[in-house]
Short mmCIF file of C-alpha atoms and ligand atoms in Angstrom, two decimals:
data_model
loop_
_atom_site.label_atom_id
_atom_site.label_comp_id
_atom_site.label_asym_id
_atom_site.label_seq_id
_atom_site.Cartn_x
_atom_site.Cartn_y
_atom_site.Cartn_z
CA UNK Q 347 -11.11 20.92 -17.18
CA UNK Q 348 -10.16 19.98 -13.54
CA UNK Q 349 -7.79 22.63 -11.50
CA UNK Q 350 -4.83 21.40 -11.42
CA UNK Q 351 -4.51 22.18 -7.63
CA UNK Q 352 -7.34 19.57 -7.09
CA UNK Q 353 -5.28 16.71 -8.86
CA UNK Q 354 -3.26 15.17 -5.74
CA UNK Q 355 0.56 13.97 -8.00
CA UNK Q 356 0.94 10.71 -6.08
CA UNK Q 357 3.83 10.23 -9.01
CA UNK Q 358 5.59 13.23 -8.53
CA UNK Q 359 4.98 12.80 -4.41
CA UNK Q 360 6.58 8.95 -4.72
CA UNK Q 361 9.68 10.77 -6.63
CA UNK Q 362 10.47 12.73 -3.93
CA UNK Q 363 10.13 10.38 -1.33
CA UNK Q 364 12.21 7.79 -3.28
CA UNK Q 365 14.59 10.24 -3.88
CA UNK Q 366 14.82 10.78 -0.21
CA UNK Q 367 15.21 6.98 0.59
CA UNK Q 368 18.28 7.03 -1.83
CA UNK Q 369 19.98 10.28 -0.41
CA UNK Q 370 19.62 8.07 3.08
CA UNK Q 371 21.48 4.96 2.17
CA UNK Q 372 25.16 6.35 2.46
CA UNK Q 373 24.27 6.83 6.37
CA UNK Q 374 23.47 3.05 6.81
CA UNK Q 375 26.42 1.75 4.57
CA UNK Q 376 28.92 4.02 6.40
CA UNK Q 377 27.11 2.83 9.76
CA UNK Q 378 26.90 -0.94 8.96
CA UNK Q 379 29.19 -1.71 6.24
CA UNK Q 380 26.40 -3.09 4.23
CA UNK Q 381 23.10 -1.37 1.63
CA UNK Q 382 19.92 -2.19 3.34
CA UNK Q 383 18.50 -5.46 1.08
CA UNK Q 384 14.83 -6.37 -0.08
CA UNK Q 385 14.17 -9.77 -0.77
CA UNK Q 386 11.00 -10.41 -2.99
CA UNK Q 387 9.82 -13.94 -3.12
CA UNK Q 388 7.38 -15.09 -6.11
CA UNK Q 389 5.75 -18.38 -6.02
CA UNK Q 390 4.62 -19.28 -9.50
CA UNK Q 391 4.47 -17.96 -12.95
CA UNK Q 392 1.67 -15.59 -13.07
CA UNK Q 393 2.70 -13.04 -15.18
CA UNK Q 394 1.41 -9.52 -13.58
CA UNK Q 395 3.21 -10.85 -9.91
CA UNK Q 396 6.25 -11.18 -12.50
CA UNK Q 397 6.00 -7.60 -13.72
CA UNK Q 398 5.26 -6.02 -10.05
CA UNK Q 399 8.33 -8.16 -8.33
CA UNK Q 400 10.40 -7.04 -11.76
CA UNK Q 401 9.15 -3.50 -10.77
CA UNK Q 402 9.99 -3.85 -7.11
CA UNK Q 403 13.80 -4.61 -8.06
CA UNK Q 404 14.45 -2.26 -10.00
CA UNK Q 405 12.99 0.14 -7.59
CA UNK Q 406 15.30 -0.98 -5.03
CA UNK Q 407 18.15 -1.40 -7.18
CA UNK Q 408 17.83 2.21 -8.02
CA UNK Q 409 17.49 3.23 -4.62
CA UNK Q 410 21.31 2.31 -3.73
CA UNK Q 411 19.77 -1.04 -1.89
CA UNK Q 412 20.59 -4.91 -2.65
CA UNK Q 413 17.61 -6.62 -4.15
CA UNK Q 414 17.08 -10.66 -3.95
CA UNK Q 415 14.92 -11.98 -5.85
CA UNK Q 416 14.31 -16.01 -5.19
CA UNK Q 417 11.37 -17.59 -7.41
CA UNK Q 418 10.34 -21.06 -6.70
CA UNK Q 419 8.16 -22.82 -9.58
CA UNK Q 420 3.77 -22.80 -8.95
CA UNK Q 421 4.32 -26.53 -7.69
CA UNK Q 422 6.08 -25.79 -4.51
CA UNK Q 423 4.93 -27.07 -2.09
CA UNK Q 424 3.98 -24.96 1.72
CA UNK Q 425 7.14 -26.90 3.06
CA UNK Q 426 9.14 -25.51 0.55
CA UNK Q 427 7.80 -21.83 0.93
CA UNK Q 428 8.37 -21.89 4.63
CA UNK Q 429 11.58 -23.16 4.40
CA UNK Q 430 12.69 -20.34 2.01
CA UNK Q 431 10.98 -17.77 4.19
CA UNK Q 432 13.13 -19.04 6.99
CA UNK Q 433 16.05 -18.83 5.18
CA UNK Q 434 15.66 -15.47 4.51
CA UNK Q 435 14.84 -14.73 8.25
CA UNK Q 436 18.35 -15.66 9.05
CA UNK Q 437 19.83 -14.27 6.61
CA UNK Q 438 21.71 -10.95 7.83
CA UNK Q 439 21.84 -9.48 4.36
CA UNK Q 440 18.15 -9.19 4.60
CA UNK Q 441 16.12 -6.66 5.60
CA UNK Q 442 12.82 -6.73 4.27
CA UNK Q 443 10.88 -10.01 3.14
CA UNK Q 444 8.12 -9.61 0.37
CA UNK Q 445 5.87 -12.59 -0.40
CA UNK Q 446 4.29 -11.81 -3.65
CA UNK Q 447 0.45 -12.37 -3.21
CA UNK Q 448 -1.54 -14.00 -4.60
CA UNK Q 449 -0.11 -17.57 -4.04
CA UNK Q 450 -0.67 -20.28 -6.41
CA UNK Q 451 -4.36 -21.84 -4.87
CA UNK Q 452 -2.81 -24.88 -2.99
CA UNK Q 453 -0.71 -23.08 -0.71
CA UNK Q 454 -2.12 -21.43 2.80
CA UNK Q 455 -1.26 -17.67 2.34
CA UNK Q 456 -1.91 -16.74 5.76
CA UNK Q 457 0.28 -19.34 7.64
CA UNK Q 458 3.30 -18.97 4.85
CA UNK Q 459 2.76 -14.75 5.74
CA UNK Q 460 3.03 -15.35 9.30
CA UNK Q 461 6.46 -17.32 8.59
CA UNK Q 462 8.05 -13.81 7.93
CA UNK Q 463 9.94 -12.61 10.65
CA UNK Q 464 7.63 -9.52 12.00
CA UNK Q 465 10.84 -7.64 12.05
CA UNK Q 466 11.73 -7.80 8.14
CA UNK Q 467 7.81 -7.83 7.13
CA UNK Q 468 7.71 -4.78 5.13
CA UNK Q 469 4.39 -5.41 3.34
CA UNK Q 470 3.15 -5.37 7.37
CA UNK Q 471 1.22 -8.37 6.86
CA UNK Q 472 1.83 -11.06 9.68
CA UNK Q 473 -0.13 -11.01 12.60
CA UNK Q 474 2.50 -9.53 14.60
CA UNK Q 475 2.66 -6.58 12.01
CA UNK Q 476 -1.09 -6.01 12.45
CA UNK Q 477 -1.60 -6.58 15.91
CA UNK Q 478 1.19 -3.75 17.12
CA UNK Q 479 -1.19 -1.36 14.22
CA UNK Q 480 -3.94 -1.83 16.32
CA UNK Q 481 -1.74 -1.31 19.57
CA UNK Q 482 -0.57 1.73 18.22
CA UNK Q 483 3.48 0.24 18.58
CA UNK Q 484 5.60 1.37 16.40
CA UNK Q 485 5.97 -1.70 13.37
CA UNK Q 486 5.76 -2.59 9.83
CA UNK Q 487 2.61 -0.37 8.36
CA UNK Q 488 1.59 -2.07 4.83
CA UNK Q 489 2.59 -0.25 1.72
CA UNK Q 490 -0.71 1.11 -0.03
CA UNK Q 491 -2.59 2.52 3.52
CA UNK Q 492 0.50 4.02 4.72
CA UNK Q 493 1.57 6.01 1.17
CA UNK Q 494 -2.08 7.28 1.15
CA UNK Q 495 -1.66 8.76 4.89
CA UNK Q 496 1.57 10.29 3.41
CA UNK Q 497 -1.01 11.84 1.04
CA UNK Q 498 -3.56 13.04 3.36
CA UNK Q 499 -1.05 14.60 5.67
CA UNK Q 500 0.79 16.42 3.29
CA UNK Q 501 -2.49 17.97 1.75
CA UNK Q 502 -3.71 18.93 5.12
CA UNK Q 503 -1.25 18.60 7.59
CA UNK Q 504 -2.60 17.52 10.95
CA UNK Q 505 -5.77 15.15 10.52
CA UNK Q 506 -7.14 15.81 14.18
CA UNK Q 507 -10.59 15.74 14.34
CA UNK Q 508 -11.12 14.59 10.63
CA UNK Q 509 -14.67 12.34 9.40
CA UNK Q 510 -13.21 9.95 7.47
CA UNK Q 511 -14.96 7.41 5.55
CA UNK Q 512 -12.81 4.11 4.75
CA UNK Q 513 -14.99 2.01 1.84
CA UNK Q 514 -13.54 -1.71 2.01
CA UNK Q 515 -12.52 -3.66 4.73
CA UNK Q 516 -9.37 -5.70 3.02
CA UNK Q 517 -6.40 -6.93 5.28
CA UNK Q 518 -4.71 -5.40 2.74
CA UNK Q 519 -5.66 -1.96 2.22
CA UNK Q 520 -9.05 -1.00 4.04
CA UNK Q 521 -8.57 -2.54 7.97
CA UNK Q 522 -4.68 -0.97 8.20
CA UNK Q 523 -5.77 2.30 6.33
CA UNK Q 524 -8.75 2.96 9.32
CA UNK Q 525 -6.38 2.14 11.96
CA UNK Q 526 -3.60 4.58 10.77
CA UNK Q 527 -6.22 7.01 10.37
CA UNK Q 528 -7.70 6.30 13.73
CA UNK Q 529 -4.09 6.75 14.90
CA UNK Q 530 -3.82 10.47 13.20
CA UNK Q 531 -7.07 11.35 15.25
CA UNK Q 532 -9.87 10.94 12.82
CA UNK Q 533 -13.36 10.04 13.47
CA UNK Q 534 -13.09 7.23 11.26
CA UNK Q 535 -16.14 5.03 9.67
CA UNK Q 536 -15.05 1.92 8.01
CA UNK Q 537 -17.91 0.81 5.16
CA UNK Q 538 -18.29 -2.48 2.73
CA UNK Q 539 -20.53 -4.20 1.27
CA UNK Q 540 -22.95 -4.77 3.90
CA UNK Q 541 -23.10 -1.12 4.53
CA UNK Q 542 -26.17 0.78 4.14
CA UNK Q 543 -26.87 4.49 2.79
CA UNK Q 544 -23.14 4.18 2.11
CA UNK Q 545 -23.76 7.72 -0.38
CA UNK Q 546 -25.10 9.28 2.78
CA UNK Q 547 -21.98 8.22 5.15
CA UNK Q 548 -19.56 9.26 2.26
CA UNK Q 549 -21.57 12.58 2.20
CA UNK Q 550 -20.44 13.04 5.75
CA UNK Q 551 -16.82 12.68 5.32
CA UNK Q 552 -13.77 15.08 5.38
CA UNK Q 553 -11.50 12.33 3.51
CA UNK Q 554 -13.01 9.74 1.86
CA UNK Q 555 -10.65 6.28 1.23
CA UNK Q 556 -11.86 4.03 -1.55
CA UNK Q 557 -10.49 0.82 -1.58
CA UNK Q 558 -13.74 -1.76 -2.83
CA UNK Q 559 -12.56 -3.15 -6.78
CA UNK Q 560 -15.06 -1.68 -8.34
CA UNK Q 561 -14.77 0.68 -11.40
CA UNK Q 562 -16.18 4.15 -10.67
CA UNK Q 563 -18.80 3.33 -8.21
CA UNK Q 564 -18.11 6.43 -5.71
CA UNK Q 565 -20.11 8.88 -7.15
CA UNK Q 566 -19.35 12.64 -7.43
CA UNK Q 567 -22.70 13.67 -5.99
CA UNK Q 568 -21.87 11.80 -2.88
CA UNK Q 569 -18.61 13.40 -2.24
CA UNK Q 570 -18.69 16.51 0.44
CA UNK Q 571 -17.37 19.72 -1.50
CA UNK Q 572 -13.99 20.67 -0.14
CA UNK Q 573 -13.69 16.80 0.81
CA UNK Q 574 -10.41 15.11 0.33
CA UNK Q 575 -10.34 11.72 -2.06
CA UNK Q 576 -7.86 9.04 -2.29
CA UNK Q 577 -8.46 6.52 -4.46
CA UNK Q 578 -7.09 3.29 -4.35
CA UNK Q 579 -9.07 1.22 -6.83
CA UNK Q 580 -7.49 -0.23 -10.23
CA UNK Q 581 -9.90 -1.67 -12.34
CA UNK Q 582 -9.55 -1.98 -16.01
CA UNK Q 583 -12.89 -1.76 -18.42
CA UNK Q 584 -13.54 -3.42 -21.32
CA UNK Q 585 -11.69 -2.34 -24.05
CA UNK Q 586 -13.58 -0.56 -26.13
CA UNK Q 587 -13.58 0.13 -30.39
CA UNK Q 588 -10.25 -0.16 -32.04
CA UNK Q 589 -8.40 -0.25 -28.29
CA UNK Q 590 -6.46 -3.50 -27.20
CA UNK Q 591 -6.76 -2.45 -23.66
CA UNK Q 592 -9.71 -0.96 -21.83
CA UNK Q 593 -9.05 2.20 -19.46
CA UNK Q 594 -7.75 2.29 -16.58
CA UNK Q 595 -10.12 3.66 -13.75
CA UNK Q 596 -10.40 4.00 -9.69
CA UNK Q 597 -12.96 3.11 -7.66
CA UNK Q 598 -14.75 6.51 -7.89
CA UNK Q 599 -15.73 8.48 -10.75
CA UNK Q 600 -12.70 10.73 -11.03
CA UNK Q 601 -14.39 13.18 -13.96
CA UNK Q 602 -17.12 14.14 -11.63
CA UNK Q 603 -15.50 14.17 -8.35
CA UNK Q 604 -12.58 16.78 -9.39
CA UNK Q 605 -15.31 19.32 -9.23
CA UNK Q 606 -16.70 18.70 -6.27
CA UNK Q 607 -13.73 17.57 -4.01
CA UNK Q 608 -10.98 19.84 -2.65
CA UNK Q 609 -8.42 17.27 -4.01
CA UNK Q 610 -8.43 13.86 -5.93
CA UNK Q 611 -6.05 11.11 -6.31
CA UNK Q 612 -6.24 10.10 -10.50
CA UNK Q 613 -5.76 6.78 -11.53
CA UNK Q 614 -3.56 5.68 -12.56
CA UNK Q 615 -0.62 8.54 -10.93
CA UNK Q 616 -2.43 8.62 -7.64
CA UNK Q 617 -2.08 6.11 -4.50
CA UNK Q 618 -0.48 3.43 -6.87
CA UNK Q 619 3.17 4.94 -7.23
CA UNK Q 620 3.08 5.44 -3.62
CA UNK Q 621 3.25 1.89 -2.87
CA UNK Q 622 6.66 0.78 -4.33
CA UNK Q 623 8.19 4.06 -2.65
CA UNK Q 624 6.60 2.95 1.19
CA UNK Q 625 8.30 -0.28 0.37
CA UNK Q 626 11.61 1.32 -0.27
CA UNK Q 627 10.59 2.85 3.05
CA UNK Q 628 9.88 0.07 5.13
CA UNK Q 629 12.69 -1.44 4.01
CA UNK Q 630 15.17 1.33 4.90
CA UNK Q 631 13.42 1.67 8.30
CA UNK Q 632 13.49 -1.87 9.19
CA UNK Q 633 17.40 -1.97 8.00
CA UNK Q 634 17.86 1.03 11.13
CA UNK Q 635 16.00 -1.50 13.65
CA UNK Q 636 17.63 -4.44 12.69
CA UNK Q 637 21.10 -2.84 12.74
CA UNK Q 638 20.22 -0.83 16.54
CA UNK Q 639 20.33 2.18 15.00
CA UNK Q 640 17.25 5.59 15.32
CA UNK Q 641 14.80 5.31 12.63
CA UNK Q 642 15.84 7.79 9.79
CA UNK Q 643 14.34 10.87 10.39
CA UNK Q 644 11.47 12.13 7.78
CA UNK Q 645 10.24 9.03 6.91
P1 NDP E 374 -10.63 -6.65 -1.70
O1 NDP E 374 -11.42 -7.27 -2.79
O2 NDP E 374 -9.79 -7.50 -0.81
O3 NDP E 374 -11.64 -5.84 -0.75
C1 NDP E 374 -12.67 -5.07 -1.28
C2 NDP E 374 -13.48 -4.46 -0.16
O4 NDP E 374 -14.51 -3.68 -0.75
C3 NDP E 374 -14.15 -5.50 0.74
O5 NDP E 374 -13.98 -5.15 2.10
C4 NDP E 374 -15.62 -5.44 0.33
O6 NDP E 374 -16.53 -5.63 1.39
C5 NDP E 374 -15.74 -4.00 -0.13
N1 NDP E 374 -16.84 -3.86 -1.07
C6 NDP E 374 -17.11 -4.63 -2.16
N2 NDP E 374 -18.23 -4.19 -2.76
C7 NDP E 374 -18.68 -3.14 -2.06
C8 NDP E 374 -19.79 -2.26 -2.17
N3 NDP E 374 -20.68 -2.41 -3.15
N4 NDP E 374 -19.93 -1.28 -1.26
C9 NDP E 374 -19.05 -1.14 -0.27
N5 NDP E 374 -17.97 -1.92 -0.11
C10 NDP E 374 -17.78 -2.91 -0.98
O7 NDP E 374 -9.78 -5.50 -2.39
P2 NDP E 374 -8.41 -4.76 -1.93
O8 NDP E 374 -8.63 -3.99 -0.68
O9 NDP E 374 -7.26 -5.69 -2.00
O10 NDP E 374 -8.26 -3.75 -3.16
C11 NDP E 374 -9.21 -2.74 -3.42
C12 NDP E 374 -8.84 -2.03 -4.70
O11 NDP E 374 -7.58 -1.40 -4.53
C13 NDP E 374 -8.67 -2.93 -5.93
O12 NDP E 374 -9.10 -2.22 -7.07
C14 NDP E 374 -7.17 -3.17 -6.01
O13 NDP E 374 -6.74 -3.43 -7.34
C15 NDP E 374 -6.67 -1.84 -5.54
N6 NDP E 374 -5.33 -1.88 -4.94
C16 NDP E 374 -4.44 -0.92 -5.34
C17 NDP E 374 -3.18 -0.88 -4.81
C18 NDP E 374 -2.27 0.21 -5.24
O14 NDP E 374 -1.06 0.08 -5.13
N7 NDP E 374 -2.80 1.33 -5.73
C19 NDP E 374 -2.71 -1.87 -3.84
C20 NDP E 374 -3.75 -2.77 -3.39
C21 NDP E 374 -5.01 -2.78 -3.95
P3 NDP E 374 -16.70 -7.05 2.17
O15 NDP E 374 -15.54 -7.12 3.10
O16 NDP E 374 -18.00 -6.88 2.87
O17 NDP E 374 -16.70 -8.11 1.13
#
């Protein structure tokens, strides 16, 4: 049975930091006259985007801010998702902008992302968002890289000087997460699928990021002891006998890793509850921008 010291409670970490985002909203109201607002846009019908932009509400609804959701049907058409976008660039009420991905397959996802105004992208996805990451300019981080940094620092503090071993490459998760950890002053090594010897370069590593889609396929024996893990992976298995689901599992194998590893992100309670809560987040810090106001401190 794993030490419970070595189980990293991204749930109980999100809490707090959600918690924090709420006791912060008075300020801005009494400042602006106004709750910072999320607006979450879903293109479509497919029905785990519905749950997650359900989810996303309510999370911001709790938080004390004003949530909008607009849903157009899976036949709009790019015209139509632009023009919405740019509505809600212009709209004061709005703070943060979140295009639910994926979009139906006729619609160009990049050029409808990059129709968000950089300054209420608060999944940090346009080109703007990305290009002032790799500046190292203060912007719009996206959700899941930042909330595992948030991890990582408060397990260790100051980075400086880390090895840390990034495995996958996504806009999404793997490119931002080497660049914030580049910007905390890690030697960082990004891997993918091309990689070779990758159990040799994850043997290496002080923190190891795993963010590749595939079910348990960090192994234990190629984790450093005393190494830090976050894992960001969320693959289901097959069910098995007499289940209607399969498990839930991360992208490394969690029951042999806890031994090894200093501490260990489980899936599901790990990285995943961070995400909504950096959301909350980015939306309260791009509500301070937008309104001229300092960034909240502690976030
Ligand atoms: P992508 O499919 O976009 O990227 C996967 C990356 O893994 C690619 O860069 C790919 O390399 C790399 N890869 C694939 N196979 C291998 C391999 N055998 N060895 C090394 N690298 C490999 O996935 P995402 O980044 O969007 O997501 C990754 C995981 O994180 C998924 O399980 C997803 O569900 C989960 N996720 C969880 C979130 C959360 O809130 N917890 C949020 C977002 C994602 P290449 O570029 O060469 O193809």
């Amino acid at each position: 049975m794993a030490d419970d010291a070595r189980v990293i409670d991204g749930k109980a970490f999100a809490a707090g930091l959600r918690a924090r985002i709420a006791a912060a909203v008075p300020a801005f109201e009494a400042a602006t006259g106004r709750a910072p607002g999320l607006a979450v846009v879903l293109v479509g019908d497919d029905p785990a985007s519905a749950v997650y932009v359900g989810s996303k509400g309510k999370a911001t609804v709790a938080a004390g801010m004003a949530s909008f959701e607009h849903r157009l049907p899976a036949s709009a058409t790019q015209a139509e998702v632009e023009a919405l976008l740019r509505q809600l660039n212009a709209d004061e009420a709005v703070d943060g902008i979140l295009l639910q991905l994926p979009l139906p397959g006729h619609l160009d996802e990049q050029a409808a992302v990059a129709a968000i105004d950089p300054e209420k992208d608060v999944d940090g996805l346009t080109p703007v968002s990305a290009g002032r990451l790799a500046l190292g300019i203060p912007g719009m981080v996206p959700c899941t890289p930042y909330g595992c940094l948030l991890l990582l620092q408060d397990r260790l503090g100051d980075l400086s000087g880390k090895d840390a071993i990034v495995v996958g490459r996504s806009i999404l998760v793997g490119k931002p997460m080497g660049q914030l950890l580049l910007g905390a002053n890690c030697t960082v090594t990004m891997a993918h699928s091309r990689t070779k010897d990758l159990p040799a370069l994850v043997r290496r590593a002080d923190i190891v990021v795993a963010a590749v889609g595939r079910a348990e396929m960090v192994k234990g024996d190629w984790i450093k002891p005393g190494a830090i893990v976050i894992d960001v992976g969320i693959n289901r298995l097959p069910a098995g006998e007499g289940e209607t689901k399969g498990r839930l599992v991360g992208d490394v194998d969690y029951a042999a890793a806890v031994g090894v590893a200093d501490a260990i992100t489980p899936v599901p309670g790990g990285v995943g509850p961070m995400t909504i809560a950096c959301l909350l987040r980015n939306t309260l810090v791009a509500a301070h921008r937008r309104a001229g106001l300092a960034d909240p401190e502690g976030f």
